[in-house]
Amino acid sequence: MKIKKAEIITLNKGCSKNGSPYKCYDGDLYIQQAVVFIEDAIQYRSINHKVDSGSLRLYRWYYSRICQWGLGLTIAVILALAFVEKPSSITHTSDPRFRPAAWEPPCGLTEAIELVCLLIFITDVAVKSHLIGWEEFCTNKWLIGYVLVIAASVVDWTITVSMLCNETIRVRRLLRPFFLLQNSSLMKKTLKCIKRTLPEIASVILLLALHLCLFTMVGMLIFPKSEEPEKNGEWQAYFRNLPQALSSLLVLLTTANNPDVMVPAYSLNRGYALFFILFSVCGTYILMNLLTAIIYNQFRGYLLMSVKTSVIRRRLGIRAAFEVLCCQVQGHSIDSEGHVGKVRVDTVLEVMSRVQMKSYYRQAVVTAARQFSAGFMDGEAFQRLFDELDKDRIKEHPPNPQYSSPFLQWIQNTCSHYYLTVVGNVVALANVICICTVLVLDSEKTVSQRDDYYMEVINCAFILYYLLEMVLKLIAFGWRGYLSYKNNIFDGVFTVLLLVLQIAIVATYKIPYQASSPAQRGVMSLWEMVRLANMLIVFRFLRIIPEIKLMALVASTLVDLVKNLRAFAGILVVVYYVYAVIGIWLFHGAIRPPGSPSTVSNSSTENRTSNYTMECGSYEQLEYWPNNFDDFASSLVLLYDVMVVNNWQVFMDAYSRYTTEWSKVYFVSWWLTSSVMWVNLFVALILENFTYKWDKSHALSVSDVERMRYETTVQRMFREHIQEPTQEELLVQLQHHPHLHLTR
């Protein structure tokens, strides 16, 4: 596509065609527009917003760190209200046998906090709507949903206040996770990817259901009720009726009741084991893993499409910045047909001085821009400037200090060697081994029978070595060089804490002392202080992680997951929240220990007694009383217990006995959502993250890995699989910008 002529007309008529190719009335407007477009590109935001001066100032304020942190805090507060609202989670235990009466907030307290949050959300949606314009608002389903959720929440809040907080169900609790979803573009894309993946998953789930039903019917035929009572163990426990048989094999699919489910039949005949083995091999090891592969493959494909959209947003934002910067050029833009527009380097530098971005990347872009000696750059060169955003940061350590003293030079040469770190790791390992030895020897002794003196002396000797090592490294590298290594910071913090604790022990208990077990003096006893020192020493031993390449990669992968894949965890938080609220609605107070007054009005004491059982492996016999839906916090824990599928059949059986058989639908749907789908997706993304880092660093040494700061994001993980958009495609999209009009 050949560009013949260009004209940028902003909403406030900042630039127009007048004699020369471009004539700007407002000299600062194009700078503001370019700054905002570049910031949009850095954050992968859409550029379809108003570009007049007032809207740009509001836009930058809205996306400022303090404003976004405030909005995030508001979302966290409104989600956290579930822990305080009735039924309150503010008790030291969730066990109904020992749980005291929970503190209930007075009517109006949480409602006032919620009203403030809703007012902030109303302001948020009003600002967003103003910035993108009415036409864009009408096409944005998320913003329309945002308005509807706020409206429904306000109506439900009004009902609560009018009923003096005595209503049984608050519908708005179920809507609160939407505020978290709509505030993250990556969460929206993830949810959209999951939605598009569901049809592909349905075929395998249908095959899995067919497999389950087939083996259920075969099992009921193999294990019928016999005339001989001693042969009815399998029928009585697992195949008495169709729902029980389905539940038993579904749980076996997760291996949670293996080998319990086959023991009664296996004890009668070895051949019965083939039925259960065949079911597990086909279901657990083939179909379930096939389901995982399909979920990951389909989700990854749709995620690639979403990441491609993010990359296009970045390129589009940079191109838009270039186009508006061309406005101020007189005679260096499109003088005649076929010439390519250019921007001044000093204008680019002025823009970069205003852009909110990491200082390292700003410096890299500025350095690259200053290399254009002609003073101008074209569109392709302008795009290449921001390729620095996709490069890994190389961390350069400060130079070592220069000493004139031969002794200090000898210390510097000796202690800056890698062997000092190796010796320090060996000493730390020896300290941990000493602690383990003492713990093994004293495992059967009570606290009063233990002699903490020897452990204290051993720790004191090791702590003195740690202090010496830290001082020597400070001399060798200088304090700036010492702090430039993360493992030195980690090591130094724990060394200082251990030194302070050691001084406190000596000052408090006057080591050495005469009595083997001195009385407690001050806030902590000698055993408690020694135990705290031992815990710090054990945690300090984690310093070995950066010294082992594979361990360093694993640790950095975990850190990146926390920092950059929060959107995926956010979806899991949303699902947990929704299921916990529904669980409280359905099962609050359903299970009560014997002798405990019931809070459920529609259940009688006789009914609870008839449902009670002390059968081995049951909810009651295992004393799972703390796992319940009596409050929000305990609901989250119970859902986690079901997600890891260890003994999850115990909860399903208990709630089906105390409520209805249909309660199993709730637990099975949660298992499918959390364990089958989301955990597998999360594992797949961990693998992607680790593979990306491994491929980037497998040829590097441990020290090079430490110097290389990988800014691992989802966009970078899939970057090599994405085709870059052409300049023509970007210009076509810019011409459809609702507020920045380009005529060509």
XYZ file of C-alpha atoms in Angstrom:
744
model
C 0.000 0.000 0.000
C 1.550 3.335 -1.075
C 0.724 6.343 1.056
C -0.012 9.361 -1.095
C -1.131 11.957 1.391
C -1.939 12.070 5.092
C -3.809 14.393 7.334
C -4.423 14.033 11.034
C -7.428 15.894 12.327
C -7.963 15.652 16.054
C -11.196 16.335 17.845
C -10.123 19.788 18.920
C -8.691 20.566 15.463
C -5.145 20.453 16.723
C -3.671 19.852 13.249
C -4.856 20.815 9.803
C -3.573 21.093 6.301
C -2.552 24.661 5.453
C 0.018 25.218 2.745
C 2.647 22.884 4.135
C 1.817 19.219 4.634
C 1.024 19.709 8.337
C 0.186 22.765 10.390
C -0.387 22.392 14.159
C -2.405 24.898 16.126
C -1.714 23.329 19.533
C 1.994 22.619 19.851
C 1.636 20.408 22.930
C -1.383 18.329 21.911
C 0.491 15.986 19.609
C 3.015 15.357 22.396
C 0.188 14.414 24.797
C -1.358 12.105 22.229
C 1.943 10.388 21.454
C 2.703 9.920 25.153
C -0.684 8.308 25.802
C -0.465 6.088 22.710
C 2.978 4.828 23.743
C 1.760 4.147 27.282
C -1.178 2.241 25.772
C 1.282 0.220 23.702
C 3.435 -0.616 26.716
C 0.422 -1.846 28.701
C -1.262 -3.540 25.686
C -4.275 -1.236 26.038
C -6.707 -0.296 23.311
C -6.169 3.138 21.741
C -9.866 3.587 20.917
C -10.437 6.462 23.325
C -10.873 10.211 23.031
C -7.758 12.185 22.188
C -8.645 15.785 23.054
C -6.503 17.490 25.661
C -8.957 17.245 28.572
C -9.776 13.598 27.908
C -6.080 12.717 27.678
C -5.394 14.258 31.085
C -8.332 12.341 32.570
C -7.181 9.170 30.812
C -3.658 9.378 32.251
C -5.038 10.119 35.705
C -7.392 7.142 35.478
C -4.563 4.764 34.535
C -2.114 6.241 37.024
C -0.697 3.895 39.609
C -2.509 5.458 42.561
C -5.890 5.372 40.805
C -5.516 1.763 39.680
C -4.268 0.712 43.106
C -7.269 2.434 44.648
C -9.631 0.605 42.314
C -7.900 -2.690 43.070
C -8.168 -2.018 46.795
C -11.887 -1.290 46.403
C -12.384 -4.630 44.637
C -10.432 -6.427 47.367
C -12.531 -4.771 50.084
C -15.892 -5.646 48.532
C -14.765 -9.261 48.005
C -13.458 -9.492 51.572
C -16.859 -8.475 52.985
C -17.933 -12.122 52.606
C -15.627 -13.016 55.518
C -17.386 -10.548 57.832
C -20.995 -10.644 56.710
C -23.404 -13.111 58.222
C -22.446 -15.958 58.558
C -19.233 -14.432 59.888
C -15.881 -16.207 59.650
C -14.352 -14.284 62.571
C -13.737 -17.217 64.936
C -10.541 -19.050 65.833
C -11.933 -22.381 64.621
C -14.547 -23.616 62.183
C -15.264 -26.777 64.180
C -18.884 -26.446 65.402
C -18.016 -28.474 68.527
C -15.601 -25.835 69.788
C -16.556 -22.756 67.777
C -17.694 -19.805 69.905
C -20.415 -17.457 68.782
C -19.018 -15.486 65.859
C -18.886 -11.698 65.953
C -21.646 -10.337 63.756
C -21.245 -6.774 62.452
C -24.119 -4.441 63.310
C -26.614 -3.789 60.560
C -25.367 -0.935 58.430
C -21.620 -1.361 58.945
C -20.807 -3.666 56.035
C -23.633 -2.088 54.057
C -22.010 1.359 54.423
C -18.643 -0.011 53.263
C -20.349 -1.743 50.350
C -22.161 1.466 49.380
C -18.852 3.345 49.221
C -17.433 0.601 47.001
C -20.465 0.734 44.721
C -20.165 4.514 44.425
C -16.527 4.083 43.384
C -17.588 1.522 40.776
C -20.244 3.912 39.488
C -17.561 6.595 39.123
C -15.303 4.066 37.426
C -17.866 3.081 34.798
C -18.792 6.738 34.234
C -15.155 7.689 33.579
C -14.622 4.716 31.270
C -17.772 5.508 29.323
C -16.762 9.150 28.923
C -13.260 8.255 27.730
C -14.330 5.814 25.020
C -17.485 7.621 23.914
C -21.106 6.531 23.680
C -20.752 4.558 20.438
C -17.895 2.467 21.777
C -19.744 2.004 25.051
C -22.779 0.529 23.269
C -20.566 -2.098 21.610
C -18.625 -3.021 24.750
C -20.379 -5.994 26.361
C -18.181 -5.890 29.459
C -19.074 -2.280 30.237
C -22.764 -2.959 29.669
C -22.487 -5.943 32.003
C -20.616 -3.724 34.477
C -23.565 -1.305 34.541
C -26.110 -4.124 34.945
C -24.147 -5.746 37.801
C -23.845 -2.405 39.614
C -27.567 -1.774 39.138
C -28.504 -5.233 40.429
C -26.158 -4.778 43.406
C -27.693 -1.412 44.272
C -31.220 -2.887 44.119
C -30.221 -5.829 46.304
C -28.418 -3.473 48.711
C -31.603 -1.395 48.988
C -33.612 -4.526 49.813
C -31.118 -5.446 52.527
C -31.321 -2.034 54.157
C -35.111 -1.938 53.935
C -35.330 -5.358 55.637
C -32.855 -4.306 58.368
C -30.333 -6.937 57.235
C -32.686 -9.839 57.982
C -32.879 -11.276 54.471
C -31.671 -14.868 54.019
C -29.956 -14.564 50.627
C -27.962 -11.660 49.239
C -27.825 -12.087 45.475
C -25.170 -9.400 45.075
C -22.609 -11.653 46.784
C -22.754 -13.863 43.727
C -22.142 -10.843 41.468
C -19.113 -9.429 43.283
C -16.479 -11.503 41.414
C -17.542 -9.703 38.231
C -15.798 -6.571 39.521
C -12.524 -8.504 39.625
C -13.048 -9.952 36.147
C -13.882 -6.739 34.348
C -10.868 -4.927 35.796
C -8.330 -7.193 34.062
C -8.074 -7.431 30.284
C -6.071 -10.655 30.536
C -8.750 -12.203 32.750
C -11.352 -11.295 30.145
C -9.277 -12.917 27.419
C -8.699 -15.992 29.555
C -12.413 -16.332 30.239
C -13.153 -15.919 26.548
C -10.609 -18.617 25.722
C -12.179 -20.981 28.251
C -15.618 -20.300 26.793
C -14.413 -21.113 23.285
C -12.650 -24.243 24.520
C -15.785 -25.742 26.090
C -17.283 -27.219 22.882
C -14.080 -29.171 22.176
C -14.003 -30.440 25.769
C -17.636 -31.568 25.605
C -16.881 -34.454 23.236
C -14.291 -35.986 25.560
C -16.494 -35.421 28.616
C -19.300 -37.194 26.767
C -16.968 -40.111 26.041
C -15.924 -40.106 29.702
C -19.581 -40.157 30.787
C -20.243 -43.047 28.393
C -17.275 -44.913 29.845
C -18.574 -44.301 33.368
C -22.136 -45.385 32.584
C -20.981 -48.503 30.741
C -18.809 -49.713 33.604
C -21.529 -48.795 36.103
C -24.025 -51.074 34.395
C -21.448 -53.831 34.017
C -20.523 -53.458 37.685
C -24.141 -53.749 38.799
C -24.405 -56.935 36.735
C -21.189 -58.389 38.142
C -21.953 -57.491 41.756
C -25.667 -58.226 42.362
C -27.178 -58.983 45.739
C -26.388 -62.565 46.635
C -28.300 -65.076 48.706
C -25.197 -65.469 50.839
C -24.756 -62.397 53.088
C -20.969 -62.822 53.327
C -20.683 -62.249 49.554
C -22.650 -58.989 49.558
C -19.815 -56.739 50.712
C -19.222 -55.118 47.305
C -22.934 -54.732 46.599
C -23.674 -53.343 50.053
C -20.885 -50.768 50.065
C -20.592 -49.625 46.436
C -23.179 -51.088 44.021
C -26.429 -51.120 46.005
C -28.230 -48.849 43.504
C -27.512 -46.824 40.401
C -26.597 -43.480 42.088
C -24.295 -45.256 44.536
C -22.602 -47.238 41.758
C -22.099 -44.108 39.659
C -20.641 -42.237 42.619
C -18.294 -45.094 43.514
C -16.829 -45.367 40.013
C -16.664 -41.586 39.593
C -14.587 -41.367 42.756
C -12.453 -44.278 41.504
C -11.819 -42.208 38.381
C -9.951 -39.775 40.649
C -8.248 -42.708 42.501
C -9.530 -41.314 45.818
C -11.149 -44.622 46.923
C -8.615 -47.004 45.421
C -8.128 -49.813 46.476
C -10.985 -49.615 49.009
C -13.642 -49.907 46.319
C -12.411 -53.292 45.072
C -11.284 -54.925 48.331
C -14.645 -56.626 49.178
C -14.834 -58.258 45.730
C -11.084 -58.878 45.459
C -11.122 -60.765 48.751
C -13.634 -63.207 47.199
C -11.999 -63.689 43.807
C -8.787 -62.386 42.210
C -10.515 -61.991 38.865
C -12.697 -59.132 40.090
C -9.576 -56.929 40.201
C -9.511 -56.934 36.379
C -12.784 -54.978 36.273
C -11.431 -52.154 38.421
C -7.988 -52.152 36.775
C -9.543 -51.966 33.302
C -11.824 -49.125 34.422
C -8.903 -47.147 35.889
C -6.587 -47.683 32.914
C -9.205 -46.620 30.360
C -10.690 -43.804 32.420
C -7.944 -42.369 34.630
C -4.841 -42.958 32.543
C -6.234 -42.614 29.009
C -9.427 -40.556 28.898
C -8.521 -38.150 31.716
C -5.074 -37.496 30.266
C -6.604 -37.150 26.816
C -8.999 -34.603 28.268
C -6.060 -32.716 29.770
C -4.273 -32.713 26.412
C -7.345 -31.434 24.567
C -7.996 -28.734 27.171
C -4.411 -27.522 26.957
C -4.165 -27.724 23.164
C -7.444 -25.924 22.473
C -6.925 -23.355 25.186
C -3.402 -22.676 23.983
C -4.697 -22.050 20.464
C -7.268 -19.542 21.623
C -4.746 -17.978 23.978
C -2.422 -17.462 21.014
C -5.205 -15.553 19.290
C -5.678 -13.355 22.350
C -1.945 -12.717 22.659
C -1.859 -11.796 18.978
C -4.482 -9.152 19.717
C -2.254 -7.776 22.479
C 0.748 -7.606 20.155
C -1.339 -5.800 17.518
C -2.415 -3.324 20.200
C 1.221 -2.577 20.978
C 2.169 -2.095 17.348
C -0.956 -0.020 16.714
C -0.243 2.261 19.648
C 3.331 2.863 18.489
C 2.203 3.547 14.923
C -0.465 5.957 16.175
C 2.199 7.810 18.157
C 4.328 8.099 15.030
C 1.423 9.429 12.992
C 0.581 12.210 15.448
C 4.251 13.152 15.829
C 4.462 13.642 12.067
C 2.053 16.546 12.579
C 4.746 18.949 13.823
C 7.244 18.267 11.065
C 7.508 21.042 8.466
C 8.999 19.862 5.258
C 10.124 16.469 6.492
C 6.858 14.586 6.251
C 5.131 13.890 2.955
C 6.485 16.575 0.666
C 5.522 14.762 -2.475
C 4.093 11.502 -3.622
C 6.056 8.392 -2.551
C 8.003 10.008 0.310
C 7.804 8.481 3.779
C 6.929 10.695 6.773
C 9.553 11.352 9.416
C 9.669 12.661 12.974
C 12.301 14.662 14.760
C 14.590 12.819 17.172
C 14.397 15.633 19.725
C 10.597 15.344 19.636
C 10.874 11.603 20.326
C 13.188 12.324 23.261
C 10.717 14.858 24.655
C 7.907 12.301 24.385
C 9.988 9.610 26.107
C 10.731 11.984 28.985
C 6.977 12.139 29.714
C 6.078 8.472 29.218
C 5.441 6.465 32.386
C 7.579 3.318 31.976
C 10.419 1.438 33.622
C 13.595 3.503 33.700
C 15.672 0.709 32.172
C 13.517 0.511 29.031
C 13.253 4.297 28.801
C 17.044 4.548 28.805
C 17.320 1.823 26.159
C 14.824 3.582 23.853
C 16.470 6.983 24.368
C 19.928 5.546 23.647
C 18.681 3.934 20.435
C 16.960 7.184 19.361
C 20.116 9.271 19.831
C 21.956 7.113 17.316
C 20.051 8.809 14.445
C 22.582 11.478 13.572
C 20.417 12.978 10.809
C 17.930 14.164 13.404
C 14.920 12.397 11.836
C 13.549 8.856 11.700
C 10.906 7.159 9.594
C 8.053 4.906 10.681
C 9.966 1.626 10.547
C 12.841 3.064 12.570
C 10.339 4.431 15.092
C 8.798 0.978 15.457
C 12.241 -0.589 15.919
C 12.946 1.769 18.808
C 10.303 0.023 20.874
C 11.611 -3.444 20.152
C 13.657 -2.740 23.274
C 10.475 -3.436 25.262
C 10.616 -7.083 24.161
C 14.249 -7.646 25.107
C 15.444 -9.228 28.340
C 17.069 -6.929 30.816
C 20.754 -7.520 31.403
C 21.668 -6.567 34.930
C 25.180 -5.167 35.200
C 26.779 -5.264 38.618
C 28.684 -2.193 39.868
C 32.492 -2.362 39.614
C 34.361 -3.586 42.654
C 35.933 -0.915 44.880
C 39.646 -0.141 44.460
C 41.869 -0.554 47.520
C 45.405 0.702 47.989
C 46.118 -1.600 50.944
C 47.699 -4.949 49.894
C 45.819 -6.705 52.699
C 42.439 -5.430 51.531
C 43.366 -6.302 47.929
C 44.171 -9.843 49.054
C 40.826 -10.077 50.888
C 39.018 -8.750 47.805
C 40.693 -11.232 45.453
C 40.072 -14.125 47.821
C 36.528 -13.374 48.914
C 35.182 -12.393 45.510
C 35.920 -15.901 44.280
C 33.078 -18.341 43.753
C 34.628 -20.806 46.200
C 33.704 -18.584 49.160
C 30.034 -19.049 48.266
C 30.567 -22.822 47.997
C 32.198 -22.925 51.434
C 29.330 -20.826 52.820
C 26.796 -23.290 51.415
C 28.676 -26.223 52.966
C 28.737 -24.471 56.352
C 25.003 -23.702 56.088
C 24.348 -27.374 55.281
C 26.389 -28.433 58.303
C 24.331 -26.086 60.490
C 21.078 -27.581 59.198
C 22.401 -31.106 59.793
C 23.236 -30.170 63.399
C 19.709 -28.872 63.910
C 18.211 -32.042 62.420
C 20.408 -34.204 64.668
C 19.333 -32.370 67.810
C 15.665 -32.531 66.761
C 15.915 -36.296 66.238
C 17.604 -36.826 69.595
C 15.063 -34.635 71.428
C 11.958 -35.784 69.554
C 10.638 -37.766 72.532
C 11.496 -35.117 75.140
C 9.199 -32.421 76.403
C 10.241 -28.784 76.239
C 11.198 -28.764 79.933
C 13.425 -31.838 79.463
C 15.445 -30.397 76.613
C 18.861 -28.830 77.129
C 18.940 -25.834 74.804
C 22.434 -24.762 75.891
C 24.333 -26.954 73.410
C 22.106 -25.979 70.521
C 22.566 -22.324 71.423
C 26.373 -22.659 71.488
C 26.386 -24.435 68.107
C 24.146 -21.777 66.570
C 26.286 -18.999 68.024
C 29.407 -20.398 66.316
C 27.656 -20.696 62.957
C 26.129 -17.213 63.226
C 29.563 -15.724 63.829
C 30.748 -17.383 60.615
C 27.736 -16.015 58.732
C 28.553 -12.540 59.998
C 32.208 -12.927 58.965
C 31.169 -14.080 55.491
C 28.864 -11.092 55.059
C 31.571 -8.630 56.162
C 34.140 -10.173 53.806
C 31.730 -9.954 50.868
C 30.983 -6.317 51.720
C 34.714 -5.590 51.619
C 35.149 -7.500 48.349
C 32.192 -6.079 46.420
C 31.429 -2.848 48.242
C 27.960 -2.212 49.606
C 26.522 -1.331 46.179
C 27.966 -4.437 44.570
C 26.863 -6.575 47.517
C 23.269 -5.353 47.256
C 23.225 -5.872 43.468
C 22.986 -9.648 44.059
C 19.580 -10.861 45.221
C 21.051 -13.873 47.002
C 23.342 -11.547 48.987
C 20.334 -9.485 50.080
C 18.510 -12.658 51.115
C 21.568 -13.951 52.955
C 22.307 -10.608 54.620
C 18.756 -10.085 55.924
C 18.724 -13.483 57.626
C 22.241 -12.982 58.994
C 21.265 -9.660 60.586
C 18.079 -11.201 62.054
C 20.069 -14.104 63.488
C 22.652 -11.722 64.945
C 19.965 -9.593 66.621
C 18.269 -12.706 68.001
C 21.592 -14.073 69.267
C 22.359 -10.805 71.064
C 18.862 -10.896 72.611
C 19.436 -14.460 73.861
C 22.781 -13.598 75.433
C 21.427 -10.404 76.985
C 18.325 -12.123 78.373
C 19.687 -15.450 79.619
C 23.341 -14.549 80.294
C 24.784 -17.464 78.340
C 26.497 -19.526 79.729
C 24.158 -20.163 82.633
C 24.205 -22.668 85.481
C 20.762 -24.215 85.345
C 19.996 -26.552 82.458
C 16.537 -25.061 81.993
C 16.350 -21.465 83.153
C 13.022 -19.919 83.922
C 11.414 -17.787 81.260
C 12.590 -14.217 81.315
C 10.877 -11.588 79.285
C 8.495 -12.268 76.427
C 10.001 -15.548 75.152
C 11.566 -18.559 76.822
C 15.021 -19.803 75.843
C 13.483 -22.717 73.933
C 11.230 -20.391 71.957
C 14.135 -18.113 71.044
C 16.354 -21.049 70.046
C 13.480 -22.513 68.030
C 13.033 -19.197 66.210
C 16.774 -19.092 65.474
C 16.614 -22.641 64.101
C 13.738 -21.701 61.813
C 15.660 -18.692 60.460
C 18.733 -20.887 59.861
C 16.653 -23.425 57.940
C 15.122 -20.697 55.766
C 18.572 -19.186 55.216
C 19.674 -22.479 53.689
C 17.495 -21.604 50.680
C 20.457 -19.463 49.581
C 21.695 -22.492 47.651
C 18.843 -22.127 45.115
C 20.527 -19.459 42.916
C 23.727 -21.522 42.842
C 22.080 -24.495 41.117
C 20.905 -23.665 37.616
C 17.878 -25.963 37.459
C 16.710 -24.947 40.940
C 17.182 -21.285 40.025
C 15.030 -21.726 36.926
C 12.316 -23.500 38.914
C 12.331 -20.792 41.592
C 12.227 -17.981 39.036
C 9.373 -19.755 37.248
C 7.372 -19.763 40.473
C 8.120 -16.072 41.031
C 7.024 -15.240 37.489
C 3.809 -17.184 37.987
C 3.029 -15.043 41.005
C 3.916 -11.786 39.232
C 2.765 -12.265 35.668
C 0.168 -15.038 35.589
C -2.062 -13.524 38.229
C -4.901 -13.335 35.724
C -5.156 -17.121 35.591
C -5.167 -17.378 39.360
C -7.750 -14.586 39.380
C -10.168 -16.744 37.397
C -9.699 -19.496 39.982
C -10.430 -16.982 42.757
C -13.645 -16.038 40.956
C -14.715 -19.671 40.648
C -13.873 -20.350 44.308
C -15.856 -17.298 45.364
C -18.950 -18.225 43.364
C -18.976 -21.848 44.501
C -18.381 -20.848 48.134
C -21.360 -18.471 48.072
C -23.576 -21.113 46.447
C -22.335 -23.701 48.937
C -23.332 -21.487 51.862
C -26.774 -20.979 50.345
C -27.290 -24.712 49.868
C -25.560 -26.342 52.825
C -25.221 -23.789 55.636
C -25.861 -25.587 58.945
C -26.727 -28.850 57.182
C -24.302 -30.952 59.255
C -24.209 -30.617 63.029
C -22.362 -32.741 65.580
C -24.463 -34.792 68.047
C -25.848 -32.584 70.806
C -25.320 -29.391 68.793
C -28.406 -27.201 68.268
C -29.353 -26.972 64.620
C -29.663 -23.677 62.866
C -31.629 -25.151 60.005
C -35.293 -24.661 60.635
C -36.540 -27.311 58.221
C -34.593 -30.229 59.724
C -35.571 -32.106 62.862
C -33.455 -33.738 65.528
C -34.756 -37.167 64.521
C -33.702 -36.605 60.917
C -30.195 -35.599 61.959
C -29.910 -38.629 64.222
C -30.970 -40.997 61.462
C -28.351 -39.540 59.116
C -25.587 -39.816 61.695
C -23.167 -42.726 61.313
C -19.844 -43.777 62.816
C -18.990 -46.131 59.981
C -15.263 -46.381 59.339
C -14.171 -43.768 56.796
C -17.286 -41.655 57.207
C -17.388 -37.899 57.803
C -18.325 -38.447 61.450
C -15.755 -41.155 62.168
C -12.949 -39.126 60.588
C -14.114 -36.075 62.568
C -14.233 -33.794 59.543
C -16.476 -31.369 61.440
C -14.296 -28.287 60.717
C -14.888 -28.845 56.980
C -18.304 -27.340 56.402
C -20.244 -24.587 54.667
C -21.136 -22.714 57.846
C -19.127 -19.626 56.863
C -17.191 -18.278 53.899
C -13.690 -19.155 55.115
C -14.534 -22.767 55.945
C -16.316 -23.073 52.583
C -13.128 -22.110 50.770
C -11.150 -24.720 52.705
C -13.702 -27.425 51.980
C -13.669 -26.570 48.277
C -9.886 -26.833 48.311
C -10.122 -30.250 49.968
C -12.456 -31.404 47.216
C -10.207 -29.937 44.514
C -7.238 -32.060 45.595
C -9.643 -35.093 45.462
C -8.197 -36.744 48.541
C -11.168 -38.272 50.408
C -13.538 -35.977 48.533
C -16.075 -38.808 48.469
C -16.394 -38.408 52.248
C -17.820 -34.901 51.860
C -20.037 -35.921 48.970
C -21.439 -38.846 50.948
C -22.012 -36.783 54.096
C -23.895 -33.962 52.397
C -25.964 -36.413 50.347
C -27.021 -38.092 53.603
C -27.784 -34.894 55.489
C -29.467 -33.064 52.601
C -30.329 -34.786 49.320
C -28.738 -36.992 46.691
C -28.811 -34.021 44.325
C -26.049 -32.395 46.398
C -23.628 -34.661 44.526
C -24.217 -32.548 41.417
C -22.661 -29.576 43.223
C -19.531 -31.504 44.226
C -19.087 -33.197 40.842
C -19.448 -29.880 38.997
C -16.853 -28.334 41.312
C -14.488 -31.261 40.680
C -14.878 -30.860 36.916
C -14.382 -27.095 37.059
C -11.472 -26.930 39.474
C -9.555 -30.197 39.309
C -10.174 -31.329 35.743
C -10.189 -28.023 33.892
C -8.494 -25.252 35.817
C -5.724 -27.183 37.559
C -4.765 -28.788 34.255
C -4.678 -25.385 32.580
C -2.548 -23.983 35.355
C -0.123 -26.918 35.137
C 0.094 -26.440 31.373
C 0.941 -22.766 31.803
C 3.609 -23.639 34.354
C 5.131 -25.965 31.774
C 4.990 -23.240 29.123
C 6.649 -20.772 31.480
C 9.394 -23.196 32.494
C 10.020 -24.348 28.907
C 10.316 -20.738 27.784
C 12.895 -19.999 30.481
C 14.770 -23.241 29.872
C 15.027 -22.602 26.134
C 16.297 -19.087 26.828
C 18.930 -20.093 29.371
C 20.020 -23.677 28.674
C 23.231 -22.410 27.045
C 24.019 -19.935 29.841
C 26.004 -20.399 33.027
C 24.597 -19.952 36.524
C 26.077 -16.453 36.782
C 24.606 -15.476 33.399
C 21.190 -16.714 34.510
C 21.499 -14.541 37.614
C 22.392 -11.489 35.487
C 19.563 -12.031 32.999
C 16.245 -10.699 34.234
C 13.585 -12.457 32.216
C 10.424 -10.354 32.105
C 8.305 -13.449 31.428
C 4.790 -12.518 30.438
C 2.129 -14.421 28.558
C 2.813 -12.224 25.519
C 6.500 -13.127 25.536
C 5.891 -16.819 26.116
C 3.897 -17.069 22.877
C 5.656 -14.266 20.976
C 7.636 -16.519 18.640
C 4.405 -18.172 17.454
C 2.789 -14.865 16.458
C 3.118 -13.160 13.086
C 3.769 -9.436 13.233
C 1.129 -7.169 11.626
C 2.203 -5.238 8.516
C 2.341 -1.454 8.360
C -0.533 -1.470 5.884
C -2.736 -3.417 8.305
C -1.926 -0.974 11.082
C -2.782 2.023 8.917
C -6.106 0.467 7.947
C -6.983 0.003 11.623
C -5.914 3.558 12.412
C -8.255 4.893 9.765
C -11.137 3.264 11.673
C -10.183 4.940 14.957
C -13.408 6.537 16.299
C -11.709 9.709 17.568
C -8.432 10.057 15.647
C -9.344 10.608 11.993
C -6.833 9.794 9.274
C -7.601 10.653 5.647
C -5.383 9.140 2.972
